[in-house]
Short mmCIF file of C-alpha atoms in Angstrom, two decimals:
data_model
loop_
_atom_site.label_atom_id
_atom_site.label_comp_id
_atom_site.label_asym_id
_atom_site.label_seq_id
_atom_site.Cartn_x
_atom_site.Cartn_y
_atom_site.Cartn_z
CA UNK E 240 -20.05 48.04 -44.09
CA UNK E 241 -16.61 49.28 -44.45
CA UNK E 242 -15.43 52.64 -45.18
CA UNK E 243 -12.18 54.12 -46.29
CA UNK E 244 -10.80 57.83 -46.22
CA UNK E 245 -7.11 59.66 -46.82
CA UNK E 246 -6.58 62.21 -44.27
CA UNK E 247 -4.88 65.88 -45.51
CA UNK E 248 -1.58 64.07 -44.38
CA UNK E 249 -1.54 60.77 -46.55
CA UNK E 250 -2.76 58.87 -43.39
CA UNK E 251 -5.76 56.33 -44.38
CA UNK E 252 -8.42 54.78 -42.51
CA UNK E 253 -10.19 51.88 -42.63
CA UNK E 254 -13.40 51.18 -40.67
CA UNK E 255 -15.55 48.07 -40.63
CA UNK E 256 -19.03 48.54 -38.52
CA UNK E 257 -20.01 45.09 -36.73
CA UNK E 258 -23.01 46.24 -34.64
CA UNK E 259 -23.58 42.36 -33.52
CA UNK E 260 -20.96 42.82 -30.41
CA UNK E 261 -19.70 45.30 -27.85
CA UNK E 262 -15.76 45.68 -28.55
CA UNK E 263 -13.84 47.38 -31.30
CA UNK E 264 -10.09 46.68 -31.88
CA UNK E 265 -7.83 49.53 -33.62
CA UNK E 266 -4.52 48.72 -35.14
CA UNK E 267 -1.92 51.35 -36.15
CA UNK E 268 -0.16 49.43 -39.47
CA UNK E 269 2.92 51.17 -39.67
CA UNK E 270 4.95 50.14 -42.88
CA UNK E 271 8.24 49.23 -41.23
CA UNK E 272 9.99 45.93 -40.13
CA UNK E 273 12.99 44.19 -40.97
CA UNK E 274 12.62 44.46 -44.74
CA UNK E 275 12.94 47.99 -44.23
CA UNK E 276 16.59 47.37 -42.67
CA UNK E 277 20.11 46.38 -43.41
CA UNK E 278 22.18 44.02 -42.02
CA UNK E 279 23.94 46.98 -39.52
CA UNK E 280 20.52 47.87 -38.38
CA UNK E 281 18.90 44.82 -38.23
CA UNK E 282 16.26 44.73 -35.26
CA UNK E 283 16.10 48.31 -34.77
CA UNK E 284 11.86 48.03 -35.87
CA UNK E 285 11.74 45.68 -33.46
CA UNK E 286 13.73 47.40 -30.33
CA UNK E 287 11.62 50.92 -31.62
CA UNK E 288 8.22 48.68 -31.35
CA UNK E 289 9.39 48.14 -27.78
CA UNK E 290 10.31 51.98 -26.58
CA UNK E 291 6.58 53.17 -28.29
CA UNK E 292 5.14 51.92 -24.93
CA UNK E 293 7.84 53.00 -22.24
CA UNK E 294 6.47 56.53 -22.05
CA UNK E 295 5.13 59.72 -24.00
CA UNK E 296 5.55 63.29 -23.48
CA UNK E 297 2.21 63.39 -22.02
CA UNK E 298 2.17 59.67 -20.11
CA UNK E 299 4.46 57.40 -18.59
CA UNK E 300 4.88 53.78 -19.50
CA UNK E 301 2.81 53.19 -16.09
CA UNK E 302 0.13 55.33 -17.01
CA UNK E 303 -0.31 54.05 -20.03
CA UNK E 304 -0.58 50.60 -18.65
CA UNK E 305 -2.99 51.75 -16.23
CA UNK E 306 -5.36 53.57 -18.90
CA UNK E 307 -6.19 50.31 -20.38
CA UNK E 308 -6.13 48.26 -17.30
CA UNK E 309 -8.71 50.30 -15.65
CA UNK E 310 -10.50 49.89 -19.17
CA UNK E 311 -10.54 46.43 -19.06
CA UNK E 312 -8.68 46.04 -22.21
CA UNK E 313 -6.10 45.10 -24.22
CA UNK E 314 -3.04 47.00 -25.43
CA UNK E 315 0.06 45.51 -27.25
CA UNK E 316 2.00 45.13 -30.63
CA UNK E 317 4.13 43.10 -32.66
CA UNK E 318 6.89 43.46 -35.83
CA UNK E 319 6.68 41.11 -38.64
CA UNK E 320 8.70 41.45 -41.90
CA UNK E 321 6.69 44.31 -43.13
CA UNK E 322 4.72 46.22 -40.83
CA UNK E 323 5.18 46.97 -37.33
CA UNK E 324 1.48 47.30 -35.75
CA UNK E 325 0.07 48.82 -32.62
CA UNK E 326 -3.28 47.96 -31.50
CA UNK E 327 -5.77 47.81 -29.14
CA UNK E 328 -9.03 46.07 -28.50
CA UNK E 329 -11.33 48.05 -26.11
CA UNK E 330 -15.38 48.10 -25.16
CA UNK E 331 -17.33 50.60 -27.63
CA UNK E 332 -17.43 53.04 -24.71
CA UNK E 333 -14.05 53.41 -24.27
CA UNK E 334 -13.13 53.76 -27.62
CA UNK E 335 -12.51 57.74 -27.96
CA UNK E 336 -9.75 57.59 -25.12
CA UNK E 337 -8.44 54.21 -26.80
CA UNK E 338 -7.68 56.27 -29.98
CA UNK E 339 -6.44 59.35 -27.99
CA UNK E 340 -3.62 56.83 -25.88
CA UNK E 341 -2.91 55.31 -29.07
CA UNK E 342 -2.32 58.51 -30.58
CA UNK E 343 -0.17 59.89 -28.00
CA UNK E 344 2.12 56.49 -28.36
CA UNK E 345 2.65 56.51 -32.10
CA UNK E 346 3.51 60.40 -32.62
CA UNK E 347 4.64 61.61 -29.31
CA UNK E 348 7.29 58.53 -28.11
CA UNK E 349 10.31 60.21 -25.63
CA UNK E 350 12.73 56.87 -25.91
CA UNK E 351 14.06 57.60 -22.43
CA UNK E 352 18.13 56.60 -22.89
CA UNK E 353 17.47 54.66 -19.09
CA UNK E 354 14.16 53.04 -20.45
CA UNK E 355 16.14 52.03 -23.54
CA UNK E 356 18.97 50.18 -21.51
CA UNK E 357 16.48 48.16 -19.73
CA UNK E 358 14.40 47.29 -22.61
CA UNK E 359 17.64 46.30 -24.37
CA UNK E 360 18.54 43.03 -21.75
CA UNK E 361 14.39 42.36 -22.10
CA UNK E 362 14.90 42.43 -26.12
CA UNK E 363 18.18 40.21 -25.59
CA UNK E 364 16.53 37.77 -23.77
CA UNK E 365 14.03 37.24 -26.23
CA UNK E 366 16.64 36.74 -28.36
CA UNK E 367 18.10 34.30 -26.23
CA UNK E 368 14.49 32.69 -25.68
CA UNK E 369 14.49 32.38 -29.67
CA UNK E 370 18.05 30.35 -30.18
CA UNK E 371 16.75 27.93 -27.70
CA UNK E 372 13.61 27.38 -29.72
CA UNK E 373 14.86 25.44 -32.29
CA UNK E 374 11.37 24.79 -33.78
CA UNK E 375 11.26 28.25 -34.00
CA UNK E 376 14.38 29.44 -35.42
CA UNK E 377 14.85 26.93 -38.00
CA UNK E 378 11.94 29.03 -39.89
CA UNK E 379 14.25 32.35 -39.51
CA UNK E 380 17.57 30.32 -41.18
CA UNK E 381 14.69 29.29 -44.01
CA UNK E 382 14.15 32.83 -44.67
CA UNK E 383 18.02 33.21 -45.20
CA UNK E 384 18.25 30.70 -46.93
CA UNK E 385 15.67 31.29 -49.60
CA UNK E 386 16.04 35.18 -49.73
CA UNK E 387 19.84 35.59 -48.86
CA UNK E 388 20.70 38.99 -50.74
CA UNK E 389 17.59 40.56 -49.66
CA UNK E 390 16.70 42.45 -46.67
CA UNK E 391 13.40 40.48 -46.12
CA UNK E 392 15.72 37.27 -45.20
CA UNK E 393 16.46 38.88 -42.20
CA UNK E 394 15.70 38.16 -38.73
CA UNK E 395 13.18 40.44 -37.33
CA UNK E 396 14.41 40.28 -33.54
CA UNK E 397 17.84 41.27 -35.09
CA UNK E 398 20.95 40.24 -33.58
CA UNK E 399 22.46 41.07 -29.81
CA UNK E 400 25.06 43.05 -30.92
CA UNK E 401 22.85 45.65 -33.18
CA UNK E 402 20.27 45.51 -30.25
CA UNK E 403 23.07 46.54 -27.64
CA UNK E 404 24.58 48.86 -30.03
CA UNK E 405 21.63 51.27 -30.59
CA UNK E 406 21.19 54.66 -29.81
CA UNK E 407 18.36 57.07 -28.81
CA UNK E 408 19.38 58.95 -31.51
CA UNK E 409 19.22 56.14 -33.95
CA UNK E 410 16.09 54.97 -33.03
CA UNK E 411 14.49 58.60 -33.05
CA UNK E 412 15.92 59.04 -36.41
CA UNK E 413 14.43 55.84 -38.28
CA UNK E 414 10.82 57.01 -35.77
CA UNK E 415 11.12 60.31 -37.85
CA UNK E 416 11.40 58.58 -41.33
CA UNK E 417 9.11 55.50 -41.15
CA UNK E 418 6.29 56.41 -38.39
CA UNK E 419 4.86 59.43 -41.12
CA UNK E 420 1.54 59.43 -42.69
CA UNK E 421 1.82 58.64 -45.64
CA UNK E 422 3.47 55.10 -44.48
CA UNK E 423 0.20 54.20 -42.03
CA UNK E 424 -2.82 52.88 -42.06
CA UNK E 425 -5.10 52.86 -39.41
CA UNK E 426 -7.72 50.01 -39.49
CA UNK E 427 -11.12 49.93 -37.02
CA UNK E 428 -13.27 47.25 -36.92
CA UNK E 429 -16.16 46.37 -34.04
CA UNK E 430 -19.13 48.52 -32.69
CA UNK E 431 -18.51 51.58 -33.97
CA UNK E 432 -20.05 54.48 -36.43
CA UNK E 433 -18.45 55.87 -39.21
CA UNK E 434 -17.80 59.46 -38.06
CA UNK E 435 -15.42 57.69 -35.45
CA UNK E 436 -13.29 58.61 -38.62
CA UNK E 437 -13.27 62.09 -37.67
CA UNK E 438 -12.04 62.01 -34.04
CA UNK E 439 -8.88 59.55 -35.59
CA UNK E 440 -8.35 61.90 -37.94
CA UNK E 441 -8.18 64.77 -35.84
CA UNK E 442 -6.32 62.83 -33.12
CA UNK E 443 -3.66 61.67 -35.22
CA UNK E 444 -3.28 65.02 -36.93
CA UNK E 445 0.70 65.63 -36.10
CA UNK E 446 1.50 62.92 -38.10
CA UNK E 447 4.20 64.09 -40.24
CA UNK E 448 3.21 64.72 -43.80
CA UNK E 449 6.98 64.22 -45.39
CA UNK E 450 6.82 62.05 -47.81
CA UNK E 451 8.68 58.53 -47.70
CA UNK E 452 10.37 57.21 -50.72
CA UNK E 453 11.52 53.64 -50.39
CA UNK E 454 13.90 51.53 -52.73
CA UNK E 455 11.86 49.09 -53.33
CA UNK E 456 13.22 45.60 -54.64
CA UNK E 457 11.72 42.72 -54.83
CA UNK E 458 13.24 39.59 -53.29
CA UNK E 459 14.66 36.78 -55.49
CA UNK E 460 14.33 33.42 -54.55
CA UNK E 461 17.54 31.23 -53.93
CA UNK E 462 17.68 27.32 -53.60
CA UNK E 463 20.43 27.37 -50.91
CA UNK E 464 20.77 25.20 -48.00
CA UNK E 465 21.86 25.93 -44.32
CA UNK E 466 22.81 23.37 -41.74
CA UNK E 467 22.97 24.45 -38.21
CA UNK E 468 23.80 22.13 -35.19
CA UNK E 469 22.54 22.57 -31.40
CA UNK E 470 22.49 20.19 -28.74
CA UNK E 471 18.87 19.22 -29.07
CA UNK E 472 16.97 16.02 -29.22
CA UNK E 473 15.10 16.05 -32.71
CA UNK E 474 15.79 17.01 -36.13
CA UNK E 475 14.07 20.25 -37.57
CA UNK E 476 13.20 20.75 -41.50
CA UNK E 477 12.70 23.14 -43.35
CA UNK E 478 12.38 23.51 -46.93
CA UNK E 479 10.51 26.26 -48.84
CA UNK E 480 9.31 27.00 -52.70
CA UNK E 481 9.13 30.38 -54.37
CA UNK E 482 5.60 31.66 -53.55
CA UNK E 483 3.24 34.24 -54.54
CA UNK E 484 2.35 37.75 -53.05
CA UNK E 485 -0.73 39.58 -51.41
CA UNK E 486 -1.99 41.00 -54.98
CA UNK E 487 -1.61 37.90 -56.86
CA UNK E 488 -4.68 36.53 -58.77
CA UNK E 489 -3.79 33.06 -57.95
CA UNK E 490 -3.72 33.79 -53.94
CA UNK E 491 -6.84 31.33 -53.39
CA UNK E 492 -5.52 28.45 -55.46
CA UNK E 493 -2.05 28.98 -53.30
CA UNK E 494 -3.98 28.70 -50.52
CA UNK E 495 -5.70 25.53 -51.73
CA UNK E 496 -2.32 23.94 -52.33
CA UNK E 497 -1.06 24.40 -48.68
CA UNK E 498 -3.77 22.97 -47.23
CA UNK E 499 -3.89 20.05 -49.45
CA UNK E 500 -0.38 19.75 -48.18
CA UNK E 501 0.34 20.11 -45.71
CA UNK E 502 -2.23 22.80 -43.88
CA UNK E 503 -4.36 20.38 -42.14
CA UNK E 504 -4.89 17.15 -40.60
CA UNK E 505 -6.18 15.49 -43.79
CA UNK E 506 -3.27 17.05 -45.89
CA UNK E 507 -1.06 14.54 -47.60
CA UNK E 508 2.07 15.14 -45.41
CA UNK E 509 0.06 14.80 -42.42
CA UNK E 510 -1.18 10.97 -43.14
CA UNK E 511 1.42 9.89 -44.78
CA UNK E 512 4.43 11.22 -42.54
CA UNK E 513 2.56 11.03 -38.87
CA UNK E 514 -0.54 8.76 -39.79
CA UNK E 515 0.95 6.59 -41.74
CA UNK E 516 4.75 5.70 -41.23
CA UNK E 517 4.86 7.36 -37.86
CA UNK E 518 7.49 9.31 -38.61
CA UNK E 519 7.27 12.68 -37.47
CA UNK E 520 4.92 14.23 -34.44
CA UNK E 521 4.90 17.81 -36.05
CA UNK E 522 4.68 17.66 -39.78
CA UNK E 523 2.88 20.92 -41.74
CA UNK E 524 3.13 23.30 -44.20
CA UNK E 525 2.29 26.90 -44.33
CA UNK E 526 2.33 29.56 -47.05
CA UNK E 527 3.89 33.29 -46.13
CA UNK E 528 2.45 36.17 -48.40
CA UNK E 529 4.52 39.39 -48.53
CA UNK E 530 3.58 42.63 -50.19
CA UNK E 531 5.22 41.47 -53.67
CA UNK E 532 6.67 37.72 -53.04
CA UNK E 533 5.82 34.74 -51.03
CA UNK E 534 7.25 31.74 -49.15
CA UNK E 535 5.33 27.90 -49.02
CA UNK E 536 7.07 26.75 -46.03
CA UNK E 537 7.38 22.55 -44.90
CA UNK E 538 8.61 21.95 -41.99
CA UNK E 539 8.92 18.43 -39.69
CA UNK E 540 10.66 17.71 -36.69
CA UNK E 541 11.87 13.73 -36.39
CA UNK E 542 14.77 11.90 -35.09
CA UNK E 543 18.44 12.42 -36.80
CA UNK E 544 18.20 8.85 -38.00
CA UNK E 545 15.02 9.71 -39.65
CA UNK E 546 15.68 12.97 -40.86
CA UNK E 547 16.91 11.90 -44.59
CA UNK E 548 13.87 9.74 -45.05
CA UNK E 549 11.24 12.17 -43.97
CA UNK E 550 13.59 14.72 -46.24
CA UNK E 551 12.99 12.30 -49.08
CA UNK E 552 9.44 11.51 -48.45
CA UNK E 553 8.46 14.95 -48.65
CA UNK E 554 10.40 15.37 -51.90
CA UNK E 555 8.28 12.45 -53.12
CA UNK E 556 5.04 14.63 -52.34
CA UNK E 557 5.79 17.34 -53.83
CA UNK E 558 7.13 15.24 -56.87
CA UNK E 559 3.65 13.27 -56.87
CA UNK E 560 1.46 16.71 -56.44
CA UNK E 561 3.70 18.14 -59.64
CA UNK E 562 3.24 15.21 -61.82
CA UNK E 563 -0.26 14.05 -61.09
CA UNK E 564 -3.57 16.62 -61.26
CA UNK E 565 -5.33 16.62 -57.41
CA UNK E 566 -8.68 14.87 -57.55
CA UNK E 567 -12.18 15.98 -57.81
CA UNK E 568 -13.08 15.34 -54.39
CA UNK E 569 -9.60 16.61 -52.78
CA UNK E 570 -10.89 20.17 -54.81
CA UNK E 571 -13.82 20.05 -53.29
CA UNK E 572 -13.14 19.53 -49.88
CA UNK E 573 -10.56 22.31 -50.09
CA UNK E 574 -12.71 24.93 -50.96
CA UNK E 575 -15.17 23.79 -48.27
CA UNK E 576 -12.18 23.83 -45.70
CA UNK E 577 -10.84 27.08 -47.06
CA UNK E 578 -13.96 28.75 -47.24
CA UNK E 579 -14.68 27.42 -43.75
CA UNK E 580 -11.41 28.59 -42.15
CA UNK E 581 -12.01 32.44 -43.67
CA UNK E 582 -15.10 32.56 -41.80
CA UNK E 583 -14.55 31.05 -38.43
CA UNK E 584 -10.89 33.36 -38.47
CA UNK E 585 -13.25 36.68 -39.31
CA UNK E 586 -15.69 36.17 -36.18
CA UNK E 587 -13.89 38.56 -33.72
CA UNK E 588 -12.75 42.34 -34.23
CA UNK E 589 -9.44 42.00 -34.22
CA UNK E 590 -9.16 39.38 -36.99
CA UNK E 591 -11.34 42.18 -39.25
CA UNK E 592 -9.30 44.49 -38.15
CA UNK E 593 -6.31 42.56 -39.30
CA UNK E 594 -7.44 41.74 -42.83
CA UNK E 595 -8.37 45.45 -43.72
CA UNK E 596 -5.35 46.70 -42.85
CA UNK E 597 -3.39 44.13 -45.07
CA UNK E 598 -5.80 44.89 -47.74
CA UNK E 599 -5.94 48.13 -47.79
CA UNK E 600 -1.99 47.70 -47.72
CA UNK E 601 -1.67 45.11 -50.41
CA UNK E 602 -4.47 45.90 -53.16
CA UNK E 603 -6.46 48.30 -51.36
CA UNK E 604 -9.69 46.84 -51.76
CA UNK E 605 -11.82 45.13 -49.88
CA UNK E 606 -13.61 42.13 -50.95
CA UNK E 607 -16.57 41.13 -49.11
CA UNK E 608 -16.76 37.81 -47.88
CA UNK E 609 -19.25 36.84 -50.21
CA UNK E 610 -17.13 37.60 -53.20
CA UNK E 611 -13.96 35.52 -51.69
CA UNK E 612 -16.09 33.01 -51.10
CA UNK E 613 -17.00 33.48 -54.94
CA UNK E 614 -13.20 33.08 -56.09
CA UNK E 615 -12.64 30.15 -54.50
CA UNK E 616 -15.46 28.37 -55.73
CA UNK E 617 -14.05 29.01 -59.35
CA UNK E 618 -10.77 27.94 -58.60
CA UNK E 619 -10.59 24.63 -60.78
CA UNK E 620 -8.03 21.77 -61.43
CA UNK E 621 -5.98 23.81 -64.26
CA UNK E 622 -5.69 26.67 -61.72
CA UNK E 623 -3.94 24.47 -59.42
CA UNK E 624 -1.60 22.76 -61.79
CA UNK E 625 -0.44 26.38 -62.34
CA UNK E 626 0.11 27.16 -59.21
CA UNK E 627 2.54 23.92 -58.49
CA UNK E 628 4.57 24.47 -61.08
CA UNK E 629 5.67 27.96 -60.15
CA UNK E 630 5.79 26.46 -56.53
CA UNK E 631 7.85 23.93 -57.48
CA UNK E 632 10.31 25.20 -60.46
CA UNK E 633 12.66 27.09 -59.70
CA UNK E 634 13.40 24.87 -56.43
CA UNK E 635 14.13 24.08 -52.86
CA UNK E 636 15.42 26.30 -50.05
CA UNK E 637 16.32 24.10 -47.42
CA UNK E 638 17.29 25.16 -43.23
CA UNK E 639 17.68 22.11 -41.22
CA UNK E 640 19.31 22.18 -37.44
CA UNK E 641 19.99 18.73 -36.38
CA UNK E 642 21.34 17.41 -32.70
CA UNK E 643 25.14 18.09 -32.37
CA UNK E 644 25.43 14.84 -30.37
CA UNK E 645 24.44 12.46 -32.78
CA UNK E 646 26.41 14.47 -35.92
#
């Protein structure tokens, strides 16, 4: 059963019971992450997400640590393009003072200036840790490629120099304008009754009420290319196609195309790149939804020699998927793999806890699974033509970083 409520303050909460285990996870989805910045403050989301957990008013960044050690459980965060969550996953009995620390770390924050020097070389070196993950940064210069006036194509680490540049004040300042109620949503899901509701509300109380009013654009998809080089070993693709959003009716049949793809082991990029021609060990495709646009990501790592025919050969797919209608059986095994996938991910706390929140966010509703399992059973062959061509139309954003040796 899930319930839903809007505090005094704006603040919602979502709470799913699941009286089948012993553990409840809490997440704090705070509307804020590099979409909400510009290119001179970049990263600051990020860097804030950081300073929540170096000390309150009322704890120290030890203390806190220790709280939830001596609980046996787990406290941490992260920053994505769009929300920036805090969360923790804790036994039922330890679920008031869970809340309570929580609490305490969202609304009363001190962002020590020495605590902020330090965490600024930690945040640097991740940085750092990032531009010598190729694998992993050719996905960021995607982004930029395919969303290049818009905020959302920006890194979410940021860059060193707006890390190293920020101020206590600064960060305090965008803490004061993003972290109010009206831009949270608090999402419970585990062992847990519903009048829990009432001690969140109460503990999160000081919330701000002000209300947040953001210019809202919505990002327009460019087919531009970036070539990066770095003295590397392999090749890395990327290419990406306009995709769809969090509220779109045609999310399942997105999600159907992906994984016929590229999103699994059976896909057609899989056998015919790796299985077949041997071309590539990592070759897959994934699709990113945002709160009103989307990305279908491809990406392969191969050899510079072999980089323009893999290129090529995944041009071909996507060619062949346009022109030609999937088959009966592909259909149906998709909807038996993506009906199997949404179960298995929804068997632990945190990964209810997870999809509230972004529902609640995106169309705030919440589907049982029954019903989603419904939707994808009616997705048919027509549905799916649909959905390639507005993949596929309006083009490629390509990112590639190739090995500076070879040229």
């Amino acid at each position: 059963m899930i319930y839903r409520h809007t505090c005094s303050n704006g603040l919602r909460i979502v709470l799913e019971e699941m009286k089948a285990v012993r553990s409840l996870t809490i997440g704090i989805w705070v509307r804020t992450g590099s979409r909400m910045e510009t290119i001179s403050n970049n990263g600051i989301s990020h860097l804030l997400e950081h300073m929540m957990f170096k000390g309150t008013v009322n704890r120290s960044a030890q203390e806190i640590a220790e709280v939830f050690d001596k609980m046996g459980g787990e406290l941490n965060a992260f920053t994505s393009k769009e929300f920036t969550c805090f969360y923790a996953k804790v036994l039922d009995t330890h679920k008031h003072l869970a809340v309570e620390v929580l609490a305490d770390i969202v609304i009363n924050a001190t962002i020590d200036d020495e605590e902020l020097a330090r965490e600024k070389q930690v945040v640097k070196e991740e940085i750092h840790m990032t531009e010598d993950t190729p694998d992993d940064i050719v996905h960021d210069l995607l982004e930029e490629s395919a969303f290049p006036h818009h905020s959302i194509g920006l890194p979410i680490l940021g860059t060193k120099e707006n890390v190293q540049g920020f101020s206590r004040d600064e960060l305090l300042q965008f803490k004061d304008t993003f972290y109010v109620a009206s831009n949270i949503v608090i999402s419970v899901a585990g062992n847990v009754e519903p009048d829990f509701i009432q001690q969140i509300e109460k503990d999160f109380s000081k919330l701000s009420s002000q209300p947040l009013h953001m210019n809202w654009e919505t990002p327009v998809f460019t087919s531009n290319q970036i070539v990066k080089q770095k003295e590397i070993e392999q090749a890395h693709i990327c290419k990406g196609y306009q995709g769809i959003s969090m509220q779109d009716d045609n999310i399942y049949s997105m999600l159907l195309v992906n994984n016929l793809l590229g999103g699994s082991m059976s896909s057609r990029l899989f056998q015919d790149i790796r299985e077949r021609h041997g071309l590539a060990y990592a070759i897959f495709s994934y699709h990113s939804t945002f709160l009103d646009t989307g990305l279908l990501t491809i990406y392969a790592g191969t050899s510079n020699e072999q980089r323009h025919t893999v290129d090529q050969k995944i041009d071909d797919m996507i060619e062949e998927l346009w022109t030609q209608s999937i088959t009966d059986k592909e259909l149906t095994n998709g909807k038996e793999q993506l009906k199997g996938m949404l179960m298995l991910s929804l068997e632990s706390t945190s990964s209810k806890m997870s999809r509230n929140a972004r529902n609640e966010w995106a169309i705030s509703e919440h589907p049982t699974i029954d019903q989603v399992q419904e939707e994808i059973d009616q997705v048919d062959v027509s549905q799916i033509n649909h959905v390639v061509t507005r993949l596929f139309e309006r083009g490629t954003a390509h990112a590639t970083i190739t090995p500076s040796s070879l040229g």
